[in-house]
Coordinates of N, CA, C and O in Angstrom, one line a residue:
X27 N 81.6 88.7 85.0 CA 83.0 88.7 85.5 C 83.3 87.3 86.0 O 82.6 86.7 86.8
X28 N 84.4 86.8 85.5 CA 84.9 85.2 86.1 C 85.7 85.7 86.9 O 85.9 84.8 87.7
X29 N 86.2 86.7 87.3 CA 87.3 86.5 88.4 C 87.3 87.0 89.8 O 88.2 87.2 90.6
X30 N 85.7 87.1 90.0 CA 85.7 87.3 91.2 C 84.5 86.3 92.0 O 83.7 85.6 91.3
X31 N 84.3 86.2 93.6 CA 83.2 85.8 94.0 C 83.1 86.7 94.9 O 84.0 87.4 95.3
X32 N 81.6 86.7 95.2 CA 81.2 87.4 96.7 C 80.6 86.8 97.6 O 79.6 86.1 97.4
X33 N 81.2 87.1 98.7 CA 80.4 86.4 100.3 C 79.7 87.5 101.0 O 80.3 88.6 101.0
X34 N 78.7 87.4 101.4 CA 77.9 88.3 101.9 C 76.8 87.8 103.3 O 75.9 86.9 103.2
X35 N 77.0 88.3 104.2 CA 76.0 87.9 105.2 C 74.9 89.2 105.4 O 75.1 90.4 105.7
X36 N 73.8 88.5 105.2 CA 72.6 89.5 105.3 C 72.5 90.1 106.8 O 72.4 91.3 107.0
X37 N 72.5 89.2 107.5 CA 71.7 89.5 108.4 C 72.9 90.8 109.8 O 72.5 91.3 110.9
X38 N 73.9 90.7 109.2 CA 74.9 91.7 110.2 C 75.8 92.8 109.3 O 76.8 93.4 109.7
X39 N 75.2 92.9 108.0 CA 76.1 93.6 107.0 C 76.3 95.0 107.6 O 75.8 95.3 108.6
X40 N 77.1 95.8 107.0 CA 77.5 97.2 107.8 C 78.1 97.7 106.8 O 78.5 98.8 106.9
X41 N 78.1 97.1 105.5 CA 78.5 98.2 104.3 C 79.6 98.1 104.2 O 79.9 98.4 103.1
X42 N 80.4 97.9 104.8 CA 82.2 97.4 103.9 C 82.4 96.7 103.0 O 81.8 95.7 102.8
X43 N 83.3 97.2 102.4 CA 83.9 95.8 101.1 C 84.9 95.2 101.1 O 85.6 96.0 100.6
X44 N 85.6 94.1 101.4 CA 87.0 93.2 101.8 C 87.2 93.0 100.4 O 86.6 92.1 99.9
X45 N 88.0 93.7 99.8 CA 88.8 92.4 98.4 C 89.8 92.2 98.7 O 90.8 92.9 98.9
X46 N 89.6 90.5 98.8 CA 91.0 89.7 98.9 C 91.4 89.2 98.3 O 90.7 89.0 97.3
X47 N 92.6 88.6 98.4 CA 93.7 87.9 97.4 C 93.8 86.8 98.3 O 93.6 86.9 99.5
X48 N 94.1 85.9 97.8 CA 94.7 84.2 98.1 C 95.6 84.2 98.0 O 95.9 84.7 97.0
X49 N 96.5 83.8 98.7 CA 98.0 83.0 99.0 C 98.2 82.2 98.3 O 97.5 82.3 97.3
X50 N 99.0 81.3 98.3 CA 99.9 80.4 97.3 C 101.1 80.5 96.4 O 101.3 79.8 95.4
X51 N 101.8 81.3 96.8 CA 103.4 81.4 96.4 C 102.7 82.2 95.3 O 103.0 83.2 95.8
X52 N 102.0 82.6 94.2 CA 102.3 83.2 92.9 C 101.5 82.1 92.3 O 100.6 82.5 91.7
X53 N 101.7 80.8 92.4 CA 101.6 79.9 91.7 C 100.8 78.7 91.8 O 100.9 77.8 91.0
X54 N 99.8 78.8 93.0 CA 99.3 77.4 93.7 C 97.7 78.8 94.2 O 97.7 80.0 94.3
X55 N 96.5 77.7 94.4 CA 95.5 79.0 95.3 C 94.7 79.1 94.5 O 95.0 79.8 93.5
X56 N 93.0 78.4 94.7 CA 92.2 79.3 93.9 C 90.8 80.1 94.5 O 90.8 80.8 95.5
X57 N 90.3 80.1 94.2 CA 88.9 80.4 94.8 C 88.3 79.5 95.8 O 88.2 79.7 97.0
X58 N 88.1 78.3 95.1 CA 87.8 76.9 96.2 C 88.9 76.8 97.3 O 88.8 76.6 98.6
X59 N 89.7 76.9 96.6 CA 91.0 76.4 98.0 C 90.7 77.5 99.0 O 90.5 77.0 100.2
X60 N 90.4 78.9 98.8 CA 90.0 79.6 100.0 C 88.7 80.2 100.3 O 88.6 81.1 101.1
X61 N 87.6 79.7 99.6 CA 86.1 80.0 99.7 C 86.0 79.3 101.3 O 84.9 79.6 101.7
X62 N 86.6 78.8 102.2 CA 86.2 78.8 103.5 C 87.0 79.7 104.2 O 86.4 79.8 105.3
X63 N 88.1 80.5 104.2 CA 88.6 82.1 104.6 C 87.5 83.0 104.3 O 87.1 83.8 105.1
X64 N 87.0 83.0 103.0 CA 86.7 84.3 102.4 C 85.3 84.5 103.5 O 84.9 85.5 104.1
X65 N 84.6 83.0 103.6 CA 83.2 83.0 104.2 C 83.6 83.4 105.8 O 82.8 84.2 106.4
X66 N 84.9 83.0 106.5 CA 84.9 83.6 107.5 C 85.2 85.0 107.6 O 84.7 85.9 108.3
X67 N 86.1 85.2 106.8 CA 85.9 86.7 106.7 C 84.5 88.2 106.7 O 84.4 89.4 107.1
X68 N 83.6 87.3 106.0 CA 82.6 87.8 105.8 C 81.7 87.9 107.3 O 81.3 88.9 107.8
X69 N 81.4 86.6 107.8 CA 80.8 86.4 109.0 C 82.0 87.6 109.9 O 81.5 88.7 110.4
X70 N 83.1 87.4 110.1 CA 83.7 87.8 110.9 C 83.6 89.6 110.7 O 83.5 90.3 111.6
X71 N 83.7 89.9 109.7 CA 84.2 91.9 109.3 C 82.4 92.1 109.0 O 82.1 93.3 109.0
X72 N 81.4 91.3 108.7 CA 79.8 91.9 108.4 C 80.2 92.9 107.2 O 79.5 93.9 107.1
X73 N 81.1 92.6 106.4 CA 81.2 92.9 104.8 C 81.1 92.4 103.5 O 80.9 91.2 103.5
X74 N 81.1 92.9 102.4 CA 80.9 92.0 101.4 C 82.2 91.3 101.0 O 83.0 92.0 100.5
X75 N 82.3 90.2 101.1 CA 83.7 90.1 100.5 C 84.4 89.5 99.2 O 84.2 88.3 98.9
X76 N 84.9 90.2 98.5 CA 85.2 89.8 97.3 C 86.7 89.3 96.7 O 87.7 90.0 96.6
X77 N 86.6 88.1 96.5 CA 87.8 87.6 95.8 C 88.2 87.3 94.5 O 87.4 87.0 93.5
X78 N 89.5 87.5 94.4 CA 90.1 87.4 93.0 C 90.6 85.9 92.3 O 91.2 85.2 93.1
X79 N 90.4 85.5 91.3 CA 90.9 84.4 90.6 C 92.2 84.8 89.6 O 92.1 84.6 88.4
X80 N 93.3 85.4 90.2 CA 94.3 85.7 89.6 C 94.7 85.4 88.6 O 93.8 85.4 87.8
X81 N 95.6 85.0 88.0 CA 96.0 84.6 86.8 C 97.6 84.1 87.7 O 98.2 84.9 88.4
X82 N 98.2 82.8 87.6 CA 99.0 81.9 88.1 C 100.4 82.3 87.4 O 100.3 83.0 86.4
X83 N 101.7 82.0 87.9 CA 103.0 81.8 87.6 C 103.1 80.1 87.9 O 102.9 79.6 89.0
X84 N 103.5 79.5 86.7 CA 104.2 80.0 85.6 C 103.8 80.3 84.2 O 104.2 80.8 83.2
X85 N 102.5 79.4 84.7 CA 101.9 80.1 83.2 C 101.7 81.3 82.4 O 102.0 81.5 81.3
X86 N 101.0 82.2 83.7 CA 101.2 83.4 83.2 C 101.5 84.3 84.0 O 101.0 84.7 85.0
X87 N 103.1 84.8 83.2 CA 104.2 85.4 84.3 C 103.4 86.3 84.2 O 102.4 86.5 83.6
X88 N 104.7 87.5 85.4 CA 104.6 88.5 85.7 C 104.5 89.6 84.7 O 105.5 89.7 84.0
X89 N 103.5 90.7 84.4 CA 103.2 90.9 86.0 C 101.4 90.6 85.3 O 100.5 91.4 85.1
X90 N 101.4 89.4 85.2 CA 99.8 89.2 84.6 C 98.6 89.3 86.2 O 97.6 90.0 86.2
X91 N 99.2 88.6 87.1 CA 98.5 88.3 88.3 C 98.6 89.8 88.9 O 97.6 90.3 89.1
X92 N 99.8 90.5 89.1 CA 98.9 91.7 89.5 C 98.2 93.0 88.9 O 97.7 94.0 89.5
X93 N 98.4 92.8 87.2 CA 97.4 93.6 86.6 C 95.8 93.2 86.8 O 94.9 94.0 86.8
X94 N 95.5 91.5 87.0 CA 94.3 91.0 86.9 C 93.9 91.8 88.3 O 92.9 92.5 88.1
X95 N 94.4 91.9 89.8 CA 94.1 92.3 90.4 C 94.0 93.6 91.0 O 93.2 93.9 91.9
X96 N 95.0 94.7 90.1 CA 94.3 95.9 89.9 C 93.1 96.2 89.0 O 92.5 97.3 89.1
X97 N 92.6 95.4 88.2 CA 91.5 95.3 87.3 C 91.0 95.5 88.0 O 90.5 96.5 88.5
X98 N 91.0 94.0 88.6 CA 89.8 93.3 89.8 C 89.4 94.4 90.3 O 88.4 95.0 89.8
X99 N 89.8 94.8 91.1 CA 89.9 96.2 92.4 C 89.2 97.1 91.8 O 88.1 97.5 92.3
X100 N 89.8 97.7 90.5 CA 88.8 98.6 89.9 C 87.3 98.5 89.5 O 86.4 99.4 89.5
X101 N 87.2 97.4 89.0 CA 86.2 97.2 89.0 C 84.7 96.9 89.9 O 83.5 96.9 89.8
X102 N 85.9 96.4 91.4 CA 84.8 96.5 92.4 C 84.4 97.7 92.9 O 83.3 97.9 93.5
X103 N 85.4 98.6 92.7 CA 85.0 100.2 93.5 C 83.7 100.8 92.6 O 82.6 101.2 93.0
X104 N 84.3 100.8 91.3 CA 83.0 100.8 90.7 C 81.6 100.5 90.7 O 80.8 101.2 90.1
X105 N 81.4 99.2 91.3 CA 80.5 98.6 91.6 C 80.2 97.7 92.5 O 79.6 96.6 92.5
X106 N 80.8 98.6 93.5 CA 80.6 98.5 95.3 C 78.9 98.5 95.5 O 78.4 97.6 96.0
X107 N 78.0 99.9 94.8 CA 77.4 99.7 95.2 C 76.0 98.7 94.5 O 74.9 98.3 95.0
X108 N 76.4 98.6 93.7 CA 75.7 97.1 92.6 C 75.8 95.8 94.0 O 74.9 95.3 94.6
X109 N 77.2 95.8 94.0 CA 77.5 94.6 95.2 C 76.9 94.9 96.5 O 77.0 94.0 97.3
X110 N 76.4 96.1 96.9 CA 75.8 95.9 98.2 C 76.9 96.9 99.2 O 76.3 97.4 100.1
X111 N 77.9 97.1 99.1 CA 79.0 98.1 99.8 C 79.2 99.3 99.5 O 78.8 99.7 98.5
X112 N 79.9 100.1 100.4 CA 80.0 101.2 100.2 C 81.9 102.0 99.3 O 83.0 102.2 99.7
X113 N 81.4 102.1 98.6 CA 83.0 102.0 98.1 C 83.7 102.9 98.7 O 84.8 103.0 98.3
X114 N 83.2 103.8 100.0 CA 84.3 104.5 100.8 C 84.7 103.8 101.8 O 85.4 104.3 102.7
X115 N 84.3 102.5 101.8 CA 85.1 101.7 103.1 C 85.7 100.4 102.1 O 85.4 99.2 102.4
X116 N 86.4 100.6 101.2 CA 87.1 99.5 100.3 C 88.2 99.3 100.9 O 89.0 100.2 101.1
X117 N 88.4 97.9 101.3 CA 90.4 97.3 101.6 C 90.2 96.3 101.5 O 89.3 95.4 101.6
X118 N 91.7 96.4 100.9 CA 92.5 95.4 100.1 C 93.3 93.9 101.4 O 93.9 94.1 102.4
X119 N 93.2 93.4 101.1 CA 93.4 92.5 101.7 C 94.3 91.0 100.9 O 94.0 90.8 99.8
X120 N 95.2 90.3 101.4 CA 95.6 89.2 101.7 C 96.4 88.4 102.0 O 97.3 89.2 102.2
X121 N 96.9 87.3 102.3 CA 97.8 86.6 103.2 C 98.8 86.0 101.9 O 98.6 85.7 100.7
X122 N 99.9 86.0 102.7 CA 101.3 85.7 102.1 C 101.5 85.9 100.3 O 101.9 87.1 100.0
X123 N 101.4 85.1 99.3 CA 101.6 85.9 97.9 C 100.3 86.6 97.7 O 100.3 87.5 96.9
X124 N 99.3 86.4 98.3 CA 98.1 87.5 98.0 C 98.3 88.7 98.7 O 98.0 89.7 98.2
X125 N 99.0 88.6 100.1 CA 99.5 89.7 101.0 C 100.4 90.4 100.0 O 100.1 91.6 100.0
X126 N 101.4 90.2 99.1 CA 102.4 90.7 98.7 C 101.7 91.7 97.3 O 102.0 92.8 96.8
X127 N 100.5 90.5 96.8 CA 99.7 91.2 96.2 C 98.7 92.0 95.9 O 98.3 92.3 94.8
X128 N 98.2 92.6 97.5 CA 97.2 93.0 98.1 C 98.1 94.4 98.0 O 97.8 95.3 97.2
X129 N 99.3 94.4 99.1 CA 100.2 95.3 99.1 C 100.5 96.4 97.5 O 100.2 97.6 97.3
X130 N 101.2 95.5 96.6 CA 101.3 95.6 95.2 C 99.8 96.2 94.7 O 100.0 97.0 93.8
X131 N 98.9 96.1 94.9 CA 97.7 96.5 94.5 C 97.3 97.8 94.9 O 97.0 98.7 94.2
X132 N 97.2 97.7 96.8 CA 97.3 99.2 97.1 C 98.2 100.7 96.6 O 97.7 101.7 96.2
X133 N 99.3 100.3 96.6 CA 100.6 100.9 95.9 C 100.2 101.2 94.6 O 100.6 102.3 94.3
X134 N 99.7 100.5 93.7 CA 99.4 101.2 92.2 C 98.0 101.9 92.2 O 97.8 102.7 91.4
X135 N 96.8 101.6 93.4 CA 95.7 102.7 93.7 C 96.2 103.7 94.0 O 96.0 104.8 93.6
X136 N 97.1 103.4 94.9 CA 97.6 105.1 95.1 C 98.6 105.8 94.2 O 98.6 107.0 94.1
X137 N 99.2 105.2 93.9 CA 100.0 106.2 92.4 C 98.9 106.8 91.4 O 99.0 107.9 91.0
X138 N 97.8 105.6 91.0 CA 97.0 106.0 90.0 C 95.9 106.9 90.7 O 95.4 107.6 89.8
X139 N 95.6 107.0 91.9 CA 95.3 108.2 92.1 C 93.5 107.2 92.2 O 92.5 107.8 92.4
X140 N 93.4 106.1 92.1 CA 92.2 105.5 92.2 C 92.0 103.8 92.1 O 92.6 103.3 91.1
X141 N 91.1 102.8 92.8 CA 90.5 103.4 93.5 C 90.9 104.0 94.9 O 92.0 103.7 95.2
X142 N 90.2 104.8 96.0 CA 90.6 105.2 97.0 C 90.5 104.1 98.0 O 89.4 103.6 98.1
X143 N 91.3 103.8 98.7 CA 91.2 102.5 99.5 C 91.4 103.0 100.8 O 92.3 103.7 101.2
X144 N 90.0 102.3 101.9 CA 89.9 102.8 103.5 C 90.9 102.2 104.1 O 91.2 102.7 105.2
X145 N 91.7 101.1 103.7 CA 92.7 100.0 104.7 C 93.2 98.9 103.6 O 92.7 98.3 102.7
X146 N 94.3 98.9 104.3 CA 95.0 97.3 103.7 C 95.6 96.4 104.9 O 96.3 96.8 105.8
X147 N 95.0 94.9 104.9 CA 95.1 94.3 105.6 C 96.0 93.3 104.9 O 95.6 92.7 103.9
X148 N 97.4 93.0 105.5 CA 98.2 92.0 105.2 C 98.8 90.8 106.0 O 99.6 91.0 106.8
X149 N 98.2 89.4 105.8 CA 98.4 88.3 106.4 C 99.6 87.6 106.1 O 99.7 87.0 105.0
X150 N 100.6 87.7 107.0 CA 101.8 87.2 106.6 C 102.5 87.4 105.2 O 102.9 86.4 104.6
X151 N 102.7 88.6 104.8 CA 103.0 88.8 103.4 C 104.3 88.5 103.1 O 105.1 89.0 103.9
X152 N 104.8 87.9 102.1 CA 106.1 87.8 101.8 C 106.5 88.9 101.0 O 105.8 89.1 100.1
X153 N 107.4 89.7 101.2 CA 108.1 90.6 100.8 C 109.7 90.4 100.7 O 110.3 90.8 99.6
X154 N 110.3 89.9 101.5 CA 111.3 89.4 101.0 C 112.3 88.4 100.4 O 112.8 87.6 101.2
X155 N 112.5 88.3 99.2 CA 112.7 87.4 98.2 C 113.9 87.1 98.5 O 114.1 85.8 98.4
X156 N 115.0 87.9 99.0 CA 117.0 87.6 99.9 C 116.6 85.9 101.0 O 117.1 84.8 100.9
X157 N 115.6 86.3 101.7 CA 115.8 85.7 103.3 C 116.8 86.0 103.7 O 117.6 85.2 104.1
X158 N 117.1 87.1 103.7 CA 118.1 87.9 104.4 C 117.8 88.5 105.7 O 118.8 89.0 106.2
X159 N 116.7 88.7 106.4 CA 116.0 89.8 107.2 C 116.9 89.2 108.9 O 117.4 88.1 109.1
X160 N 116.9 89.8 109.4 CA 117.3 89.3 110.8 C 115.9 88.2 111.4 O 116.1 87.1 111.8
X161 N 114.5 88.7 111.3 CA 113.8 88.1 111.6 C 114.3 86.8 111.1 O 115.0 86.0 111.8
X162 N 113.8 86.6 109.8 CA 114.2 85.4 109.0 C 114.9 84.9 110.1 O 114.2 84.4 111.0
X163 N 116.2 85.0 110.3 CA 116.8 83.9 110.3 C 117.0 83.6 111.5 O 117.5 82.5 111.9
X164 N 116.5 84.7 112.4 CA 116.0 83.9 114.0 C 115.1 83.3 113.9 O 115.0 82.7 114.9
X165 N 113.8 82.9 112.9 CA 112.7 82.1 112.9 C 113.3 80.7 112.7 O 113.0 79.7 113.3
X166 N 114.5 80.7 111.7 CA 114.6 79.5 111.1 C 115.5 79.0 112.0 O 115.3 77.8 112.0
X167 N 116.6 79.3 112.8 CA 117.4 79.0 113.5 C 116.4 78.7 114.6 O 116.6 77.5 115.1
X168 N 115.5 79.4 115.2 CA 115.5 79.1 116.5 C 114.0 77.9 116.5 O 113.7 77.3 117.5
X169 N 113.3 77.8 115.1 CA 112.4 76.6 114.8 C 113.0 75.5 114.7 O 112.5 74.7 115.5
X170 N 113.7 75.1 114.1 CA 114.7 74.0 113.5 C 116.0 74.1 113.6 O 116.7 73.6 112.7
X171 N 116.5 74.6 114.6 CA 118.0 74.6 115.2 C 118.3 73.8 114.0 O 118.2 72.6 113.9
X172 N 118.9 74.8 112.9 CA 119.7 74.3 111.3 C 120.5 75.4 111.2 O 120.0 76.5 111.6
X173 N 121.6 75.3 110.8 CA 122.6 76.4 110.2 C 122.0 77.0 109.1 O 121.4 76.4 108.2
X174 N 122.3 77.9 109.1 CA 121.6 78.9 108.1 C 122.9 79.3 107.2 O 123.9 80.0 107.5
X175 N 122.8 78.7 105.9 CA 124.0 78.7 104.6 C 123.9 79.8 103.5 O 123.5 79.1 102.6
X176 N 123.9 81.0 103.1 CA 122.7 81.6 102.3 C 121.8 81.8 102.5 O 121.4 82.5 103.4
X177 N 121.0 81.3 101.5 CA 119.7 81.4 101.5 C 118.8 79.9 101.9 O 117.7 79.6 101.5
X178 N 119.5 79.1 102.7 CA 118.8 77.9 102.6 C 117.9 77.8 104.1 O 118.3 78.1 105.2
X179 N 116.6 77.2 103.8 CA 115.5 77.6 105.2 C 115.4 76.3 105.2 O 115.8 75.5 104.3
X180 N 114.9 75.9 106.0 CA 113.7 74.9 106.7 C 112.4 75.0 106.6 O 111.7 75.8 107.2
X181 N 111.9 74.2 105.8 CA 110.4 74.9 105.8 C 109.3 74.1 107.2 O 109.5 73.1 108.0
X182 N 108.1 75.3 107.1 CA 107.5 75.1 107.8 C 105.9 74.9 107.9 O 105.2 75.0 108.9
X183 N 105.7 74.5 106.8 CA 104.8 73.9 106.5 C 104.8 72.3 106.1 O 103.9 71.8 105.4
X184 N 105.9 71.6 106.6 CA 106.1 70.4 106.1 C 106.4 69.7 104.3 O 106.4 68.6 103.7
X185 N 106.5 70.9 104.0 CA 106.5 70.7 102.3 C 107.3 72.1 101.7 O 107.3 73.2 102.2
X186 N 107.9 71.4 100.5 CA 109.0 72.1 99.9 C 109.1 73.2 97.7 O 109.5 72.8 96.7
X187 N 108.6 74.1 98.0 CA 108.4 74.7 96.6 C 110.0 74.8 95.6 O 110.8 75.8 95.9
X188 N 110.5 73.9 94.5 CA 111.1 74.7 93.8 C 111.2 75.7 93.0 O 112.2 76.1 92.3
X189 N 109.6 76.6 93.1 CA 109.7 77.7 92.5 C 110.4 78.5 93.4 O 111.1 79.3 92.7
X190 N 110.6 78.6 94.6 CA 111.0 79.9 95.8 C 112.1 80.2 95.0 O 112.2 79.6 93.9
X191 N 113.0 81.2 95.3 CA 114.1 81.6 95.0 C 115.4 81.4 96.0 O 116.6 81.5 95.8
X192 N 114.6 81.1 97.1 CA 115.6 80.3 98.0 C 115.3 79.2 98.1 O 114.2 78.7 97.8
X193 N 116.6 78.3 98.8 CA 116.4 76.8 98.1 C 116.2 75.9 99.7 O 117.2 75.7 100.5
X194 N 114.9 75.3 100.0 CA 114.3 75.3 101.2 C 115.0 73.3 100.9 O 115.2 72.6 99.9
X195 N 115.1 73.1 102.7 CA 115.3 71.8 103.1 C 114.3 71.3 104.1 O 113.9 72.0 105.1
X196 N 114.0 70.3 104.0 CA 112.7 69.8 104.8 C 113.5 69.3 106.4 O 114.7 69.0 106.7
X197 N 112.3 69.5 107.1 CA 113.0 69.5 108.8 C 112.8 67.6 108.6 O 112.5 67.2 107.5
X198 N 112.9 67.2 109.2 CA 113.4 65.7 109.6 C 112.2 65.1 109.8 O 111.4 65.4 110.6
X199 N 111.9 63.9 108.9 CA 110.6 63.5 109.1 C 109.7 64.4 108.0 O 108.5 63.9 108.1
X200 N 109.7 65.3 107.2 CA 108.8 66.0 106.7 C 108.6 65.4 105.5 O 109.4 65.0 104.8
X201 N 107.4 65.5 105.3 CA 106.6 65.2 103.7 C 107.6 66.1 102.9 O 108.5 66.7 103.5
X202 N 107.5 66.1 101.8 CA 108.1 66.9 100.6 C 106.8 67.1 99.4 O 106.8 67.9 98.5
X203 N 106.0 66.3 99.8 CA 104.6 66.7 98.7 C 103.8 67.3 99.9 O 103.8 67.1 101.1
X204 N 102.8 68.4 99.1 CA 101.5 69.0 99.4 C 100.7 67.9 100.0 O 100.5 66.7 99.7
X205 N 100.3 68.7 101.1 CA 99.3 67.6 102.1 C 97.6 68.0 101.7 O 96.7 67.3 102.2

């Protein structure tokens, strides 16, 4: 299988399984970019943890990245215990477009009635595509005292995606390329 890795610490294992997803808008994020999360995760939860190498936007749209990762999933519950885990403590896990994807992932296990998943853990997940939310726009008003026009944010990561669907302005002083 290419699309996964596993982290595993011997010496505190406890038989869970983490499969996570990577962040990166849909579009950015691979394995290396987060093989030092996945290893803390592992050290930190004493499970095995397993990550996905999705399949990217825009190359390959929707919904290729979250069929790759219901595969994925299925395939680890199946062979939870090949990997060392117990597939009745399986969760889905990850942060921001992996969060959205983790989410998205759980939701089609449970329609499909399998696999059964102990927990889903979501790190900052983007779900809302408007920036419409009240949160939103007290984050952005009260980070960057900016008027809020639509949909236009301030980012906060010092750098700016024209994929988003809202159309982000950099705070004063900020890079516009990836650091």
């Amino acid at each position: 299988l290419s699309f996964w890795h596993r982290y595993r610490t011997e010496a505190t294992f406890d038989g869970g399984v983490l499969f996570y997803l990577h962040g990166g808008g849909f579009t950015i994020g691979s394995l290396d970019s987060f093989d030092a999360t996945c290893r803390h995760l592992c050290d930190g939860t004493s499970s095995v943890v397993v990550s996905v190498d999705y399949r990217l936007a825009p190359e390959h749209p929707f919904p290729a990245g979250p069929d790759d990762c219901y595969a994925a999933l299925c395939w680890v519950a199946e062979h939870a215990a090949e990997l060392g885990g117990d597939p009745s403590r399986l969760v889905v896990a990850g942060d921001s477009g992996g969060g959205n994807l983790a989410a998205v992932t759980a939701l089609r296990a449970r329609d499909e009635q399998q696999p059964l998943l102990a927990a889903q853990v979501l790190v900052y997940p983007c779900f809302d595509w408007t920036c419409s939310s009240a949160s939103w726009s007290r984050a952005t008003i009260s980070r960057h005292s900016t008027a809020r026009r639509g949909c236009t944010t301030t980012t906060t990561r010092g750098w700016s995606s024209s994929r988003r669907p809202c159309s982000t302005a950099t705070a004063a002083g900020a890079s516009t390329s990836p650091r």
